[in-house]
mmCIF file of C-alpha atoms in Angstrom:
data_model
loop_
_atom_site.group_PDB
_atom_site.id
_atom_site.type_symbol
_atom_site.label_atom_id
_atom_site.label_comp_id
_atom_site.label_asym_id
_atom_site.label_seq_id
_atom_site.Cartn_x
_atom_site.Cartn_y
_atom_site.Cartn_z
ATOM 1 C CA UNK D 1 108.685 83.041 -163.336
ATOM 2 C CA UNK D 2 105.444 84.355 -161.944
ATOM 3 C CA UNK D 3 102.077 84.965 -163.578
ATOM 4 C CA UNK D 4 103.324 84.169 -167.041
ATOM 5 C CA UNK D 5 102.667 82.260 -170.215
ATOM 6 C CA UNK D 6 105.071 80.954 -172.835
ATOM 7 C CA UNK D 7 102.815 81.437 -175.829
ATOM 8 C CA UNK D 8 102.797 79.003 -178.716
ATOM 9 C CA UNK D 9 102.054 75.417 -177.699
ATOM 10 C CA UNK D 10 102.156 76.375 -174.034
ATOM 11 C CA UNK D 11 99.201 78.706 -174.201
ATOM 12 C CA UNK D 12 99.050 82.454 -174.322
ATOM 13 C CA UNK D 13 98.049 84.982 -171.742
ATOM 14 C CA UNK D 14 94.668 86.636 -172.091
ATOM 15 C CA UNK D 15 94.744 89.030 -175.084
ATOM 16 C CA UNK D 16 94.467 92.244 -173.085
ATOM 17 C CA UNK D 17 94.474 94.310 -176.279
ATOM 18 C CA UNK D 18 90.862 93.163 -176.782
ATOM 19 C CA UNK D 19 89.884 95.070 -173.657
ATOM 20 C CA UNK D 20 90.879 98.341 -175.337
ATOM 21 C CA UNK D 21 87.749 98.033 -177.482
ATOM 22 C CA UNK D 22 85.479 98.189 -174.420
ATOM 23 C CA UNK D 23 84.059 101.354 -172.875
ATOM 24 C CA UNK D 24 86.165 102.441 -169.865
ATOM 25 C CA UNK D 25 83.726 101.204 -167.185
ATOM 26 C CA UNK D 26 83.365 97.766 -168.813
ATOM 27 C CA UNK D 27 87.119 97.579 -169.359
ATOM 28 C CA UNK D 28 87.837 98.267 -165.682
ATOM 29 C CA UNK D 29 85.365 95.596 -164.554
ATOM 30 C CA UNK D 30 86.788 93.045 -166.999
ATOM 31 C CA UNK D 31 90.359 93.793 -165.919
ATOM 32 C CA UNK D 32 89.477 93.214 -162.281
ATOM 33 C CA UNK D 33 87.787 89.880 -163.037
ATOM 34 C CA UNK D 34 90.802 88.804 -165.106
ATOM 35 C CA UNK D 35 93.221 89.811 -162.356
ATOM 36 C CA UNK D 36 91.373 87.529 -159.920
ATOM 37 C CA UNK D 37 88.328 85.532 -160.961
ATOM 38 C CA UNK D 38 86.879 85.828 -157.439
ATOM 39 C CA UNK D 39 86.801 89.616 -157.506
ATOM 40 C CA UNK D 40 83.263 90.828 -157.478
ATOM 41 C CA UNK D 41 81.736 93.419 -155.155
ATOM 42 C CA UNK D 42 80.821 90.811 -152.540
ATOM 43 C CA UNK D 43 84.344 89.342 -152.475
ATOM 44 C CA UNK D 44 86.029 92.730 -152.340
ATOM 45 C CA UNK D 45 83.724 93.865 -149.551
ATOM 46 C CA UNK D 46 84.796 90.871 -147.455
ATOM 47 C CA UNK D 47 88.515 91.132 -148.347
ATOM 48 C CA UNK D 48 89.856 94.661 -147.736
ATOM 49 C CA UNK D 49 93.408 93.832 -148.850
ATOM 50 C CA UNK D 50 92.113 92.627 -152.212
ATOM 51 C CA UNK D 51 89.948 95.743 -152.454
ATOM 52 C CA UNK D 52 93.067 97.879 -152.027
ATOM 53 C CA UNK D 53 94.806 95.932 -154.818
ATOM 54 C CA UNK D 54 91.740 96.284 -157.048
ATOM 55 C CA UNK D 55 91.564 100.016 -156.408
ATOM 56 C CA UNK D 56 95.254 100.290 -157.258
ATOM 57 C CA UNK D 57 94.660 98.526 -160.562
ATOM 58 C CA UNK D 58 91.721 100.763 -161.340
ATOM 59 C CA UNK D 59 93.763 103.871 -160.509
ATOM 60 C CA UNK D 60 96.595 102.637 -162.745
ATOM 61 C CA UNK D 61 94.097 102.366 -165.590
ATOM 62 C CA UNK D 62 93.249 106.022 -165.156
ATOM 63 C CA UNK D 63 96.898 106.849 -165.923
ATOM 64 C CA UNK D 64 96.106 105.962 -169.530
ATOM 65 C CA UNK D 65 95.025 109.584 -169.894
ATOM 66 C CA UNK D 66 98.719 110.473 -169.807
ATOM 67 C CA UNK D 67 99.851 110.198 -173.456
ATOM 68 C CA UNK D 68 103.254 108.720 -172.570
ATOM 69 C CA UNK D 69 101.720 106.101 -170.241
ATOM 70 C CA UNK D 70 99.076 105.240 -172.826
ATOM 71 C CA UNK D 71 101.701 104.839 -175.563
ATOM 72 C CA UNK D 72 103.841 102.621 -173.331
ATOM 73 C CA UNK D 73 100.844 100.450 -172.450
ATOM 74 C CA UNK D 74 99.865 100.115 -176.113
ATOM 75 C CA UNK D 75 103.432 99.101 -177.006
ATOM 76 C CA UNK D 76 103.403 96.491 -174.230
ATOM 77 C CA UNK D 77 100.120 95.044 -175.519
ATOM 78 C CA UNK D 78 101.503 94.864 -179.056
ATOM 79 C CA UNK D 79 104.688 93.149 -177.859
ATOM 80 C CA UNK D 80 102.815 90.464 -175.950
ATOM 81 C CA UNK D 81 100.269 89.786 -178.727
ATOM 82 C CA UNK D 82 102.504 87.310 -180.585
ATOM 83 C CA UNK D 83 104.793 86.344 -177.706
ATOM 84 C CA UNK D 84 106.084 82.770 -178.129
ATOM 85 C CA UNK D 85 109.064 81.314 -176.263
ATOM 86 C CA UNK D 86 107.559 77.825 -175.965
ATOM 87 C CA UNK D 87 110.305 76.129 -177.985
ATOM 88 C CA UNK D 88 113.059 77.959 -176.077
ATOM 89 C CA UNK D 89 112.076 76.941 -172.520
ATOM 90 C CA UNK D 90 114.357 73.893 -172.594
ATOM 91 C CA UNK D 91 117.379 76.177 -172.951
ATOM 92 C CA UNK D 92 116.879 77.554 -169.437
ATOM 93 C CA UNK D 93 119.674 76.107 -167.339
ATOM 94 C CA UNK D 94 119.282 77.850 -164.007
ATOM 95 C CA UNK D 95 117.082 76.933 -161.063
ATOM 96 C CA UNK D 96 113.578 78.064 -161.915
ATOM 97 C CA UNK D 97 110.466 78.555 -159.858
ATOM 98 C CA UNK D 98 107.242 78.738 -161.850
ATOM 99 C CA UNK D 99 104.584 80.337 -159.661
ATOM 100 C CA UNK D 100 100.960 80.917 -160.477
ATOM 101 C CA UNK D 101 97.818 82.273 -158.873
ATOM 102 C CA UNK D 102 94.941 79.835 -158.663
ATOM 103 C CA UNK D 103 92.473 82.529 -159.780
ATOM 104 C CA UNK D 104 94.527 84.262 -162.479
ATOM 105 C CA UNK D 105 92.547 84.962 -165.632
ATOM 106 C CA UNK D 106 95.428 86.700 -167.396
ATOM 107 C CA UNK D 107 98.045 83.934 -167.168
ATOM 108 C CA UNK D 108 95.924 80.840 -166.440
ATOM 109 C CA UNK D 109 97.093 77.970 -164.249
ATOM 110 C CA UNK D 110 97.354 75.567 -167.190
ATOM 111 C CA UNK D 111 99.969 77.797 -168.820
ATOM 112 C CA UNK D 112 102.282 77.512 -165.800
ATOM 113 C CA UNK D 113 101.687 73.779 -165.512
ATOM 114 C CA UNK D 114 102.719 73.502 -169.166
ATOM 115 C CA UNK D 115 105.878 75.598 -168.681
ATOM 116 C CA UNK D 116 107.403 73.832 -165.664
ATOM 117 C CA UNK D 117 108.004 70.383 -167.206
ATOM 118 C CA UNK D 118 109.848 71.954 -170.136
ATOM 119 C CA UNK D 119 112.498 73.460 -167.832
ATOM 120 C CA UNK D 120 114.844 70.905 -166.310
ATOM 121 C CA UNK D 121 114.418 70.807 -162.550
ATOM 122 C CA UNK D 122 111.829 73.594 -162.414
ATOM 123 C CA UNK D 123 109.657 73.859 -159.331
ATOM 124 C CA UNK D 124 105.952 74.532 -159.849
ATOM 125 C CA UNK D 125 103.958 76.235 -157.094
ATOM 126 C CA UNK D 126 100.400 77.494 -156.963
ATOM 127 C CA UNK D 127 99.224 80.230 -154.636
ATOM 128 C CA UNK D 128 95.971 81.589 -153.284
ATOM 129 C CA UNK D 129 95.391 84.634 -155.376
ATOM 130 C CA UNK D 130 95.102 85.810 -158.919
ATOM 131 C CA UNK D 131 97.535 87.671 -161.145
ATOM 132 C CA UNK D 132 98.730 89.531 -158.053
ATOM 133 C CA UNK D 133 99.269 86.435 -155.904
ATOM 134 C CA UNK D 134 102.630 87.752 -154.716
ATOM 135 C CA UNK D 135 100.676 90.366 -152.771
ATOM 136 C CA UNK D 136 97.675 88.189 -151.956
ATOM 137 C CA UNK D 137 99.115 84.959 -150.556
ATOM 138 C CA UNK D 138 101.226 85.519 -147.429
ATOM 139 C CA UNK D 139 103.320 82.443 -148.289
ATOM 140 C CA UNK D 140 104.304 83.642 -151.770
ATOM 141 C CA UNK D 141 106.986 86.254 -151.072
ATOM 142 C CA UNK D 142 108.749 84.264 -148.304
ATOM 143 C CA UNK D 143 108.833 81.199 -150.564
ATOM 144 C CA UNK D 144 110.177 83.239 -153.462
ATOM 145 C CA UNK D 145 112.823 84.769 -151.206
ATOM 146 C CA UNK D 146 113.804 81.315 -149.882
ATOM 147 C CA UNK D 147 114.043 80.008 -153.444
ATOM 148 C CA UNK D 148 116.304 82.881 -154.475
ATOM 149 C CA UNK D 149 118.528 82.464 -151.400
ATOM 150 C CA UNK D 150 118.877 78.678 -151.699
ATOM 151 C CA UNK D 151 122.374 77.426 -152.390
ATOM 152 C CA UNK D 152 123.353 76.703 -155.977
ATOM 153 C CA UNK D 153 123.424 73.147 -157.176
ATOM 154 C CA UNK D 154 119.812 72.258 -156.576
ATOM 155 C CA UNK D 155 119.073 72.078 -160.316
ATOM 156 C CA UNK D 156 117.554 68.734 -161.072
ATOM 157 C CA UNK D 157 116.910 67.980 -157.406
ATOM 158 C CA UNK D 158 113.129 68.220 -157.742
#
């Protein structure tokens, strides 16, 4: 599990549907700050890789002019508005890695730290980055790959 929230008692992700009420320029700025709380012009100027990610997010937002993309995005926002699997987390019986970005404003750190103890044997790991930490922290993808390749039977070993 990466960049996620369980809803209910475990906390919800930021209600992105509220951003739809903002003018496009304000919405884009708010989305960037939610994706990574460090992202301001000064940070992005000093971190070209993050700037490329931010520009990609901004470009993706422009796809909302496509009626099909806009409808799909609206449906996704509606689906996540009342998302709540908090009481079902204990039913997960497979090895689970719960990863979070230290600067994620969409799925905050505290939501991941609430999820992990509810899943038997889950591993909790924080990374340097925001909602896109898998692309920001060079350790994230190798650790995820190692977790997925680890032999079965580790459940409950942590």
